[in-house]
PDB file of C-alpha atoms in Angstrom:
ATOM      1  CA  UNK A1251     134.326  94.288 113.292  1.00  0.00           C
ATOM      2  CA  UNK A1252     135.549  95.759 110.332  1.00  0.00           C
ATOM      3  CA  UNK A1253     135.627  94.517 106.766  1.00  0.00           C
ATOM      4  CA  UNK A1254     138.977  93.254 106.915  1.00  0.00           C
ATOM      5  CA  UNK A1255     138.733  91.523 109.954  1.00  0.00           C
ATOM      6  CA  UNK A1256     136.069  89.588 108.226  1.00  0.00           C
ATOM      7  CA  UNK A1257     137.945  88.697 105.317  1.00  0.00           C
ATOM      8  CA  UNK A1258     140.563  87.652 107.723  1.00  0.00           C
ATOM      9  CA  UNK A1259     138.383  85.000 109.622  1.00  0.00           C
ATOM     10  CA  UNK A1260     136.725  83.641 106.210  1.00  0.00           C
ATOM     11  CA  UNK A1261     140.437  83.146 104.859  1.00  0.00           C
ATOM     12  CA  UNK A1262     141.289  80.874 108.096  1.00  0.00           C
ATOM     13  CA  UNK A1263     139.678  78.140 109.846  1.00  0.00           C
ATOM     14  CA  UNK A1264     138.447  80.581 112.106  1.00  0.00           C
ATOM     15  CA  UNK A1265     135.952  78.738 114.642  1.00  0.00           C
ATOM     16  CA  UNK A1266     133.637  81.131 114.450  1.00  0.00           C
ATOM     17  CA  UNK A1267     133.337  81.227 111.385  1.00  0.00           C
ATOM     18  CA  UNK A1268     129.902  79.225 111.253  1.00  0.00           C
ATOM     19  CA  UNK A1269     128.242  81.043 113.688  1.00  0.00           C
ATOM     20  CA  UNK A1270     128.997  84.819 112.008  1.00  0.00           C
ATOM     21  CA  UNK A1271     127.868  83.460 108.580  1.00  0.00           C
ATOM     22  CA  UNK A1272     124.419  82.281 110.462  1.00  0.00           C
ATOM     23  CA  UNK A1273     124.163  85.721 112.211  1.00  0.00           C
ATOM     24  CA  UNK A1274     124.670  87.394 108.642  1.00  0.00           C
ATOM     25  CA  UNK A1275     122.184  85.324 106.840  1.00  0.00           C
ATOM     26  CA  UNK A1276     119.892  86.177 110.102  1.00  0.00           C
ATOM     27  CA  UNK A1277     120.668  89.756 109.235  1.00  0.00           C
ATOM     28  CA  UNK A1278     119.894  89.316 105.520  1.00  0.00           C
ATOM     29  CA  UNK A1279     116.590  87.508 106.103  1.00  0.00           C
ATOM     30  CA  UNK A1280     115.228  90.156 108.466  1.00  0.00           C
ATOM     31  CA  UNK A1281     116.025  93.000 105.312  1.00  0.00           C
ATOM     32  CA  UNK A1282     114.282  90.873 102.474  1.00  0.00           C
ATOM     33  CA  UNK A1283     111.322  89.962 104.758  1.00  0.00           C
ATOM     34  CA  UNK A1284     108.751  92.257 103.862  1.00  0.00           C
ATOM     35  CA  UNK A1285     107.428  93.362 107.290  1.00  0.00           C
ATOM     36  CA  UNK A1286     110.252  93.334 109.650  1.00  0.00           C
ATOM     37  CA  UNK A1287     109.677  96.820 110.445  1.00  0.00           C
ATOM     38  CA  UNK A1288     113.986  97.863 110.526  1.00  0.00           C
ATOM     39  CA  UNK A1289     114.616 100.470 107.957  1.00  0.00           C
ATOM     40  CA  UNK A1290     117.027  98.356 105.949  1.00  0.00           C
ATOM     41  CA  UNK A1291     113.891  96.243 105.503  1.00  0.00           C
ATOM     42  CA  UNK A1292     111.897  99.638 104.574  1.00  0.00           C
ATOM     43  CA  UNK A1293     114.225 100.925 101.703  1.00  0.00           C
ATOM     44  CA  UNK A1294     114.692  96.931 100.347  1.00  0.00           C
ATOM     45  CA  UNK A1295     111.127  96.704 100.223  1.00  0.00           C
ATOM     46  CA  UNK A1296     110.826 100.456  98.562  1.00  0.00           C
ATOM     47  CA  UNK A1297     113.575  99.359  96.059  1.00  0.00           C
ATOM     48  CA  UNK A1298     112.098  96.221  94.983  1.00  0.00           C
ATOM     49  CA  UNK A1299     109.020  97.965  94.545  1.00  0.00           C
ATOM     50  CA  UNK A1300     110.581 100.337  92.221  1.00  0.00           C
ATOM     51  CA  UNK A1301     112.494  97.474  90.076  1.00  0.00           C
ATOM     52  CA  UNK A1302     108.994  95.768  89.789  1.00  0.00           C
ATOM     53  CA  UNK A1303     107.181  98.691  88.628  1.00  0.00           C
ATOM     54  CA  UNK A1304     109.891 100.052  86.812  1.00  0.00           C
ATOM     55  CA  UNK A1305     110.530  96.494  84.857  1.00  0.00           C
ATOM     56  CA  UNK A1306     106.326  96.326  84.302  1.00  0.00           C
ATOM     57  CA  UNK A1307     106.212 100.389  82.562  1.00  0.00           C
ATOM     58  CA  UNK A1308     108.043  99.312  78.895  1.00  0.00           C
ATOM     59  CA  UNK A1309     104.604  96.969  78.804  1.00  0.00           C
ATOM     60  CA  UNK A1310     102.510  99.722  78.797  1.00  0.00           C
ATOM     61  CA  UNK A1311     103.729 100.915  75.358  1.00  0.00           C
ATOM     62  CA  UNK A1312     104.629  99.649  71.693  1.00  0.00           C
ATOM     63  CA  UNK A1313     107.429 101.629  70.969  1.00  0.00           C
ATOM     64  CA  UNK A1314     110.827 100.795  73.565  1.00  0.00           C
ATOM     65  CA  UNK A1315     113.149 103.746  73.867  1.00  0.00           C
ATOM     66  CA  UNK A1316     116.846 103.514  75.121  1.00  0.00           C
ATOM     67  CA  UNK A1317     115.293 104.461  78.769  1.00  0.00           C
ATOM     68  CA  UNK A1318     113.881 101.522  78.529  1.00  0.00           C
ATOM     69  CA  UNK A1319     116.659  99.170  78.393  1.00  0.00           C
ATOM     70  CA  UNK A1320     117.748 100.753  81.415  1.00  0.00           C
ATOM     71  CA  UNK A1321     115.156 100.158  83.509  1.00  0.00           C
ATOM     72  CA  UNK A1322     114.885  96.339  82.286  1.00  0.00           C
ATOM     73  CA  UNK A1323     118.692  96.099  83.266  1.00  0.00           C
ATOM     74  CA  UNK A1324     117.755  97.997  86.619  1.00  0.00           C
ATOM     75  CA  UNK A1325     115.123  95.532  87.586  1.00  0.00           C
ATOM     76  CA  UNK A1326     116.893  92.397  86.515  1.00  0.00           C
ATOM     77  CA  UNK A1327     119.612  93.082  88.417  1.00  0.00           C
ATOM     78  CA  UNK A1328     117.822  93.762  91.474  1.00  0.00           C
ATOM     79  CA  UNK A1329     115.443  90.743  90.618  1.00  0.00           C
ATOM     80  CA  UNK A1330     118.725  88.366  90.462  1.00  0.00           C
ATOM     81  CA  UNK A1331     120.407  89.886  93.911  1.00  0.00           C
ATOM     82  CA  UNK A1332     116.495  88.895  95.458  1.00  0.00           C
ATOM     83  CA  UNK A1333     116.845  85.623  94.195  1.00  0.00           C
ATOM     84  CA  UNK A1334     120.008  84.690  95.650  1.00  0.00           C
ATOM     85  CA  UNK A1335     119.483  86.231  98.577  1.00  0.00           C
ATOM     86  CA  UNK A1336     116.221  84.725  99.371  1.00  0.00           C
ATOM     87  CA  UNK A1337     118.002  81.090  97.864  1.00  0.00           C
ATOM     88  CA  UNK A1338     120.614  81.569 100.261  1.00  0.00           C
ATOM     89  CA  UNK A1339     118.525  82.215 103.622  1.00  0.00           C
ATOM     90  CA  UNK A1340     116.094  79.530 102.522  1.00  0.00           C
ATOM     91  CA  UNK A1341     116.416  77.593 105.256  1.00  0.00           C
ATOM     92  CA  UNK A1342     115.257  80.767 107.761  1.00  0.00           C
ATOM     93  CA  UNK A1343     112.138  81.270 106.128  1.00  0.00           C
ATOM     94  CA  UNK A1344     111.338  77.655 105.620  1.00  0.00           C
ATOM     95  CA  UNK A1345     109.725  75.311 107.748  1.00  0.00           C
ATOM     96  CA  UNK A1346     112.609  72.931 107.011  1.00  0.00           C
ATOM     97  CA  UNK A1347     116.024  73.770 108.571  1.00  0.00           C
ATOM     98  CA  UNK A1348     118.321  71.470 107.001  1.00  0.00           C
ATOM     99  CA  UNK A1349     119.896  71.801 103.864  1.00  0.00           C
ATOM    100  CA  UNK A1350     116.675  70.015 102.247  1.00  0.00           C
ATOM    101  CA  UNK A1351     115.408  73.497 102.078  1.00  0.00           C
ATOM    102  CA  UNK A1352     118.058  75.050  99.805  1.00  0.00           C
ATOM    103  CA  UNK A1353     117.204  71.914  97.632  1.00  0.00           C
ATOM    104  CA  UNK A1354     113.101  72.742  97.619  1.00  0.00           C
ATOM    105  CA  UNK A1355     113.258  76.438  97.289  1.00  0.00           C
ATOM    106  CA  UNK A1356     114.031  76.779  93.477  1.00  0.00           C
ATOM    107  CA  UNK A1357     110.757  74.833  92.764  1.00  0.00           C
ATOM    108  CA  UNK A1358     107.976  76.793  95.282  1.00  0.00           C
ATOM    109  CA  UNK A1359     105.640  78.888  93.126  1.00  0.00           C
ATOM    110  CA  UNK A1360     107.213  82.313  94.008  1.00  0.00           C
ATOM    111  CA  UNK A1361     110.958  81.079  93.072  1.00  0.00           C
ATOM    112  CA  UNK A1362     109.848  80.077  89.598  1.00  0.00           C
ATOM    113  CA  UNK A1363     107.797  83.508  89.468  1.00  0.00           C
ATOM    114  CA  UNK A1364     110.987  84.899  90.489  1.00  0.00           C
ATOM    115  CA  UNK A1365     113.498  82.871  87.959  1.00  0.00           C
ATOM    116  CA  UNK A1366     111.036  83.500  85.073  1.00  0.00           C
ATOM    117  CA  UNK A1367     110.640  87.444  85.748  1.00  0.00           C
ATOM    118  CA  UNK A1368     114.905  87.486  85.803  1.00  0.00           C
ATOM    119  CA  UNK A1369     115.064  85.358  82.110  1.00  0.00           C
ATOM    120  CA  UNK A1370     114.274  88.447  80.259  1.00  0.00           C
ATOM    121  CA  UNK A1371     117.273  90.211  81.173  1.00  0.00           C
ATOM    122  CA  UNK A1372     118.885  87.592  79.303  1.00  0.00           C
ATOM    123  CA  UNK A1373     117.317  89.301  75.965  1.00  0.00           C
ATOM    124  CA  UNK A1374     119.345  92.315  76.950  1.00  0.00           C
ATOM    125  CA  UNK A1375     122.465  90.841  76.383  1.00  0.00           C
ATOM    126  CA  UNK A1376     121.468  88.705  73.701  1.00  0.00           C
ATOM    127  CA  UNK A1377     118.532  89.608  71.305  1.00  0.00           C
ATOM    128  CA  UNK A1378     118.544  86.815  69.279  1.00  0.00           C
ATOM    129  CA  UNK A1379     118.433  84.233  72.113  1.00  0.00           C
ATOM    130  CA  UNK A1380     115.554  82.183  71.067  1.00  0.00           C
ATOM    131  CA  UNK A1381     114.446  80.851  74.098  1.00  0.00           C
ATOM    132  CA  UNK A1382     113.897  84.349  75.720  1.00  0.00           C
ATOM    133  CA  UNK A1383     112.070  85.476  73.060  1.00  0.00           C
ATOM    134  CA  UNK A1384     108.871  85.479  74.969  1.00  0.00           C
ATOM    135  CA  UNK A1385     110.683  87.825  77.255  1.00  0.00           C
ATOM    136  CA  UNK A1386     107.729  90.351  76.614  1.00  0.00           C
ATOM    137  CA  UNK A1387     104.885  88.100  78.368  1.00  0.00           C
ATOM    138  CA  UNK A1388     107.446  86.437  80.768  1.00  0.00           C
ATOM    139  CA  UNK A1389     108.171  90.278  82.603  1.00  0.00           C
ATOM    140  CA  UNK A1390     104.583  90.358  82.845  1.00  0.00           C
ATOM    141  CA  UNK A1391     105.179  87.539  85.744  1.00  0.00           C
ATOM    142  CA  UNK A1392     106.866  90.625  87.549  1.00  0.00           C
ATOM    143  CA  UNK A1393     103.276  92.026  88.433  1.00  0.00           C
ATOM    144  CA  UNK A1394     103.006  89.141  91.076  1.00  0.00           C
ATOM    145  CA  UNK A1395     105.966  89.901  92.495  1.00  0.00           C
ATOM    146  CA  UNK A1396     104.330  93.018  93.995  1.00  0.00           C
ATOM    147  CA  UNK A1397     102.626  90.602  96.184  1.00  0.00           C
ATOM    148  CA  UNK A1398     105.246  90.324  98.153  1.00  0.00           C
ATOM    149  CA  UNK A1399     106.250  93.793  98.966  1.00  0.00           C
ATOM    150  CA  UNK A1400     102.372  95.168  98.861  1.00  0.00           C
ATOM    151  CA  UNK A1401     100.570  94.042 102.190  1.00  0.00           C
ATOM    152  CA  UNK A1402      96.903  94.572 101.033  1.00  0.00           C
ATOM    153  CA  UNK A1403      97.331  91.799  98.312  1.00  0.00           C
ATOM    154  CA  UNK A1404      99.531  89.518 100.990  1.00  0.00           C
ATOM    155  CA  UNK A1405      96.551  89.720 103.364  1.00  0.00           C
ATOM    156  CA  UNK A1406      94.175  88.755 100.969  1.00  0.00           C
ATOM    157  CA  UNK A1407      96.145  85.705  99.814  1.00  0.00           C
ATOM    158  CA  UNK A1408      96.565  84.363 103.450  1.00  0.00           C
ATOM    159  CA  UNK A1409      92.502  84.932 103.397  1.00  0.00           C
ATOM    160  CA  UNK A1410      92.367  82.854 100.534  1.00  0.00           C
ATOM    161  CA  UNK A1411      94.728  80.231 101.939  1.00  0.00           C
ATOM    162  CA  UNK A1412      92.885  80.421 105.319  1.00  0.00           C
ATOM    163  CA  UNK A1413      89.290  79.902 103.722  1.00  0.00           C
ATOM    164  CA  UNK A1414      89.812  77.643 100.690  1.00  0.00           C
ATOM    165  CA  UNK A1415      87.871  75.386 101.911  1.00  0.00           C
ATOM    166  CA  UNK A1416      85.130  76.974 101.577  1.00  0.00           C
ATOM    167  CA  UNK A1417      85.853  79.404  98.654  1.00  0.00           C
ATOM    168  CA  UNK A1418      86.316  76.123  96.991  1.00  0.00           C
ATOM    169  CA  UNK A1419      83.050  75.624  98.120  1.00  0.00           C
ATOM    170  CA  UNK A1420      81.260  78.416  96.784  1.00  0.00           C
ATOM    171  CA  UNK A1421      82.931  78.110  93.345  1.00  0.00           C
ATOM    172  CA  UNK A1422      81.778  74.586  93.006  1.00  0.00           C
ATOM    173  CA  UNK A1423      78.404  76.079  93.588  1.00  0.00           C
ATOM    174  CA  UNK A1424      78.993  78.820  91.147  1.00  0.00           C
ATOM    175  CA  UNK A1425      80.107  76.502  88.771  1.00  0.00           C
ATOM    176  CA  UNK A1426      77.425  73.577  88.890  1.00  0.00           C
ATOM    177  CA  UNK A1427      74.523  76.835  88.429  1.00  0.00           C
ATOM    178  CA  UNK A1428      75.820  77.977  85.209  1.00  0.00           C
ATOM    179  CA  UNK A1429      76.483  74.955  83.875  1.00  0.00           C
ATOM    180  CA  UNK A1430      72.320  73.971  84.885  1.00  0.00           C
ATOM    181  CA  UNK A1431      71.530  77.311  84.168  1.00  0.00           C
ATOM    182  CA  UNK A1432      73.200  76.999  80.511  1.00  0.00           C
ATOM    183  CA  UNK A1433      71.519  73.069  80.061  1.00  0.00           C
ATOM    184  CA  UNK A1434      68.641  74.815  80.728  1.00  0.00           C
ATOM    185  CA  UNK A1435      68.682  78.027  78.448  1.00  0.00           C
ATOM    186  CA  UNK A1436      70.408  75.831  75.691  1.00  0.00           C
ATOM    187  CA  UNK A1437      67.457  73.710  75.515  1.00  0.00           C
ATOM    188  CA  UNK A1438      64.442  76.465  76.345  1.00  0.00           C
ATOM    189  CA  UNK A1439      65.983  79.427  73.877  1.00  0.00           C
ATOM    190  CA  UNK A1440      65.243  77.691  70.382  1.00  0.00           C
ATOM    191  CA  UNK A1441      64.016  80.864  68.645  1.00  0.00           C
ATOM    192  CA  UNK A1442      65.722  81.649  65.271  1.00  0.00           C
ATOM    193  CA  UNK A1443      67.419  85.000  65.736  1.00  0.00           C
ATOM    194  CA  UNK A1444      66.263  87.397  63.429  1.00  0.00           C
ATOM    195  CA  UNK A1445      69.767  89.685  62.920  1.00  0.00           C
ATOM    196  CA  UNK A1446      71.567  86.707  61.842  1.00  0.00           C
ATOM    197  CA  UNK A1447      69.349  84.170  60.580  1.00  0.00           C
ATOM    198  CA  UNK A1448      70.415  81.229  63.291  1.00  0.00           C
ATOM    199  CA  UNK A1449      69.624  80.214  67.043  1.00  0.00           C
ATOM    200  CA  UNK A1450      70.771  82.036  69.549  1.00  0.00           C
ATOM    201  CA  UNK A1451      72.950  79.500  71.254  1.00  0.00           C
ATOM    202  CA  UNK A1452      75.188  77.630  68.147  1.00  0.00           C
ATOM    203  CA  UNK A1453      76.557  75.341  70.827  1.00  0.00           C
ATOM    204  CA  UNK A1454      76.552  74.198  74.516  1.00  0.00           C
ATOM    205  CA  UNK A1455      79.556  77.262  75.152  1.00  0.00           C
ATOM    206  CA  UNK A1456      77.475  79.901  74.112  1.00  0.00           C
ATOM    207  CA  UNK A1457      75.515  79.407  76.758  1.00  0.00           C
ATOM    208  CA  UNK A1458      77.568  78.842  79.058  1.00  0.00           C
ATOM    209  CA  UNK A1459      79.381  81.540  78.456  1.00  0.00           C
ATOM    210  CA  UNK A1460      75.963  83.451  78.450  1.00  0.00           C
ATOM    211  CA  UNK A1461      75.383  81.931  81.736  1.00  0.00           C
ATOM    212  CA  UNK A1462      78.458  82.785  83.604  1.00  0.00           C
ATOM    213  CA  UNK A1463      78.011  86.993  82.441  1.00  0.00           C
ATOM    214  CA  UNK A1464      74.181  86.318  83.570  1.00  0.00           C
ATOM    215  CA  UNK A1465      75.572  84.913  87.207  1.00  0.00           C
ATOM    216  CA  UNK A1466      78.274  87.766  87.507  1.00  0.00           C
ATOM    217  CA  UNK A1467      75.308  90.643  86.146  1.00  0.00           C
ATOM    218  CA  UNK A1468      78.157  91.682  83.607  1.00  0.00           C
ATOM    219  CA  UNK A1469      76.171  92.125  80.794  1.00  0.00           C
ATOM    220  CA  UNK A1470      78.112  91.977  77.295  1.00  0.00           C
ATOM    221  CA  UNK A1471      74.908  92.531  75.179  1.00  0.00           C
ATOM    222  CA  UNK A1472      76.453  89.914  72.389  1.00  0.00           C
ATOM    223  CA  UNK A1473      73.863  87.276  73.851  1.00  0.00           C
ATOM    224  CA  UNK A1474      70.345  87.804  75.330  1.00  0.00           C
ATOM    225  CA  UNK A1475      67.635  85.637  75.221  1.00  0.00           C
ATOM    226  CA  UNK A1476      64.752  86.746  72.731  1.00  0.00           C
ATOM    227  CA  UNK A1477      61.768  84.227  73.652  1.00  0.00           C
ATOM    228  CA  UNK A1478      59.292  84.942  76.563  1.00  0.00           C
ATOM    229  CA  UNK A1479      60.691  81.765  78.254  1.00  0.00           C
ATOM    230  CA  UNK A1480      64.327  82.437  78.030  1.00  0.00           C
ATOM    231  CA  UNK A1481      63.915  86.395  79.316  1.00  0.00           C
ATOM    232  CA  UNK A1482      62.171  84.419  82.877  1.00  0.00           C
ATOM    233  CA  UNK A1483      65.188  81.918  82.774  1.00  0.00           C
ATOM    234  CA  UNK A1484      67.192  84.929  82.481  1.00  0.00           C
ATOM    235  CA  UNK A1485      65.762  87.341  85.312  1.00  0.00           C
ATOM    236  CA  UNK A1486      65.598  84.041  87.895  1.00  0.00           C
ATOM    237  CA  UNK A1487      69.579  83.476  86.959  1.00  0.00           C
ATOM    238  CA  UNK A1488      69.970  87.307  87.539  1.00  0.00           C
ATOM    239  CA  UNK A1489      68.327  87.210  90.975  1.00  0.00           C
ATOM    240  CA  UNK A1490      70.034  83.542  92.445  1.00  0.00           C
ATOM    241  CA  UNK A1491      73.571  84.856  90.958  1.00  0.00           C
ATOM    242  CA  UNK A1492      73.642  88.009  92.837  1.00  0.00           C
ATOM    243  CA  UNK A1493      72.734  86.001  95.959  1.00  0.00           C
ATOM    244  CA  UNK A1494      75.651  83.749  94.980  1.00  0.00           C
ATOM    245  CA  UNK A1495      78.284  85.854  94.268  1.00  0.00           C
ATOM    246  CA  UNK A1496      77.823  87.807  97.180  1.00  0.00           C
ATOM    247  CA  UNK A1497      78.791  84.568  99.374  1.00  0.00           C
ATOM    248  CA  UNK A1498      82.259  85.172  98.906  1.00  0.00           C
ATOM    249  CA  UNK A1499      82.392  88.649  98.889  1.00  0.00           C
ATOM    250  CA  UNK A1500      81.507  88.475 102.624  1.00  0.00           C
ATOM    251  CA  UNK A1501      84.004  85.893 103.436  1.00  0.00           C
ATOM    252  CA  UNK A1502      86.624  87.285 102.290  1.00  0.00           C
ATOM    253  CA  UNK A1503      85.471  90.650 104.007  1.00  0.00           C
ATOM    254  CA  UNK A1504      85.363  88.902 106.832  1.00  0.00           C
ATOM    255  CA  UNK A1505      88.060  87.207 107.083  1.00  0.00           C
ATOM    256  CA  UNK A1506      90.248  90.269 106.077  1.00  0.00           C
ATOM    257  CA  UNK A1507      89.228  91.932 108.721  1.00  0.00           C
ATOM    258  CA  UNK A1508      90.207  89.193 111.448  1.00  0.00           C
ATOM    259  CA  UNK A1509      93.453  89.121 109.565  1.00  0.00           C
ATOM    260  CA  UNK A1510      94.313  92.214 110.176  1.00  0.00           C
ATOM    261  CA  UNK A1511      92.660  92.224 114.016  1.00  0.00           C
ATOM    262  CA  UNK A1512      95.270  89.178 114.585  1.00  0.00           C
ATOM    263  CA  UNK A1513      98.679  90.873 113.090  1.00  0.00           C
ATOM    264  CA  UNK A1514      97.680  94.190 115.195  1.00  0.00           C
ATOM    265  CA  UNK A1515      97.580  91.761 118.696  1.00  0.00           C
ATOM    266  CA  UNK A1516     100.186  90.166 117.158  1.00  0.00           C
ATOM    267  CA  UNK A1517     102.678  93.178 116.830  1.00  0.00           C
TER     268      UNK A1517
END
């Protein structure tokens, strides 16, 4: 069926009319899908890829050349045709199949992502537009975009969505040691420091902020302890925090790896 033959059955009240417009949004759904395998879906994928990256590089420098405005105009227009497109077949990629889910799909977290990395193109056209003046930090909403099209990152997500539970878990855990860790330093560190003259810990967020670069063994240097007492409270947090931030390093290992055992059987 040609082009024209289309247009021909659109113009009428063609009775199949309905069912060609569900086999072309079928069609379209199975080329912005990132994994379909076809290789319409391959060079949509590559091409959004490009329009991300391409729409992220202008961030990487002060200074915006003409080249520039090209590749924000390249990557919002490609951003705007994903948009519709994905608007439009919402329904197929939904768990609702009515036309509830062409109502929903504007407000799920990766349509705003989407509609907020398109706004700056708006600043193209008009500069002075004051409410896209932010444009700068909006594009950098394009970066989780990537997720989509970049299966590593997907897979991890869909870990994280499959073990919240218990990363939820562990970050309670996390959480409820610095903060007793910090209650604990706050009150045991009362040495004056002798560079500037005061205590080590002003306030209660010093240390927890100490405490939380103590659990993670980053290290800053702008806060150690400098009493007998608070280096032992500081080597115990050292030792427990590496235990505890190990926890889910391995689930998430783990469960990565079952993800990708179960989309191999499944494919």
């Amino acid at each position: 069926m040609d082009f024209f033959s289309l247009i021909r059955i659109f113009a009428t009240n063609n009775p199949y009319k309905k069912l060609i417009m569900m086999k072309l949004r079928e069609k379209i759904n199975k080329i912005i899908t990132p994994g379909s395998g076809n290789n319409y879906n391959k060079v949509y994928d590559l091409m959004m890829l490009i329009a991300i990256i391409v729409g992220i590089l202008p961030l990487m420098f002060r200074t915006q050349i003409r080249l520039f405005w090209y590749f924000d105009l390249f990557s919002g227009v490609c951003f705007i045709m994903d948009y519709i497109l994905r608007w439009v077949t919402a329904d197929l990629h939904s768990k609702r199949k009515n036309w509830t889910a062409f109502v929903i799909y504007p407000f799920t977290l990766m349509a705003m992502i989407d509609l907020l990395s398109i706004l700056p193109v708006f600043n193209l056209l008009a500069p002075t537009f004051k409410v896209v003046r932010v444009s700068r930090l909006l594009k950098i909403l394009r970066i989780f975009k990537i997720v989509r099209y970049f299966e590593p990152l997907e897979i991890i997500l869909a870990v994280a969505r499959k073990q919240s539970t218990i990363l939820m878990t562990v970050l309670s855990l996390a959480l409820f040691y610095i903060f007793i860790t910090a209650l604990i330093m706050f009150n045991a560190e009362e040495d004056i420091n002798p560079e500037t003259g005061k205590y080590l810990f002003e306030n209660f967020f010093d240390a927890f902020y100490w405490a939380a670069c103590t659990l993670t063994t980053v290290g800053y240097g702008d806060l150690y302890p400098i009493s007998s007492v608070g280096r032992v409270i500081s080597i115990i947090s050292s030792m427990i925090g590496i235990a505890i931030i190990a926890l889910p390093s391995g689930i998430i290992t783990a469960g990565y790896m079952d993800e990708l055992k179960s989309r191999k059987e499944e494919e």
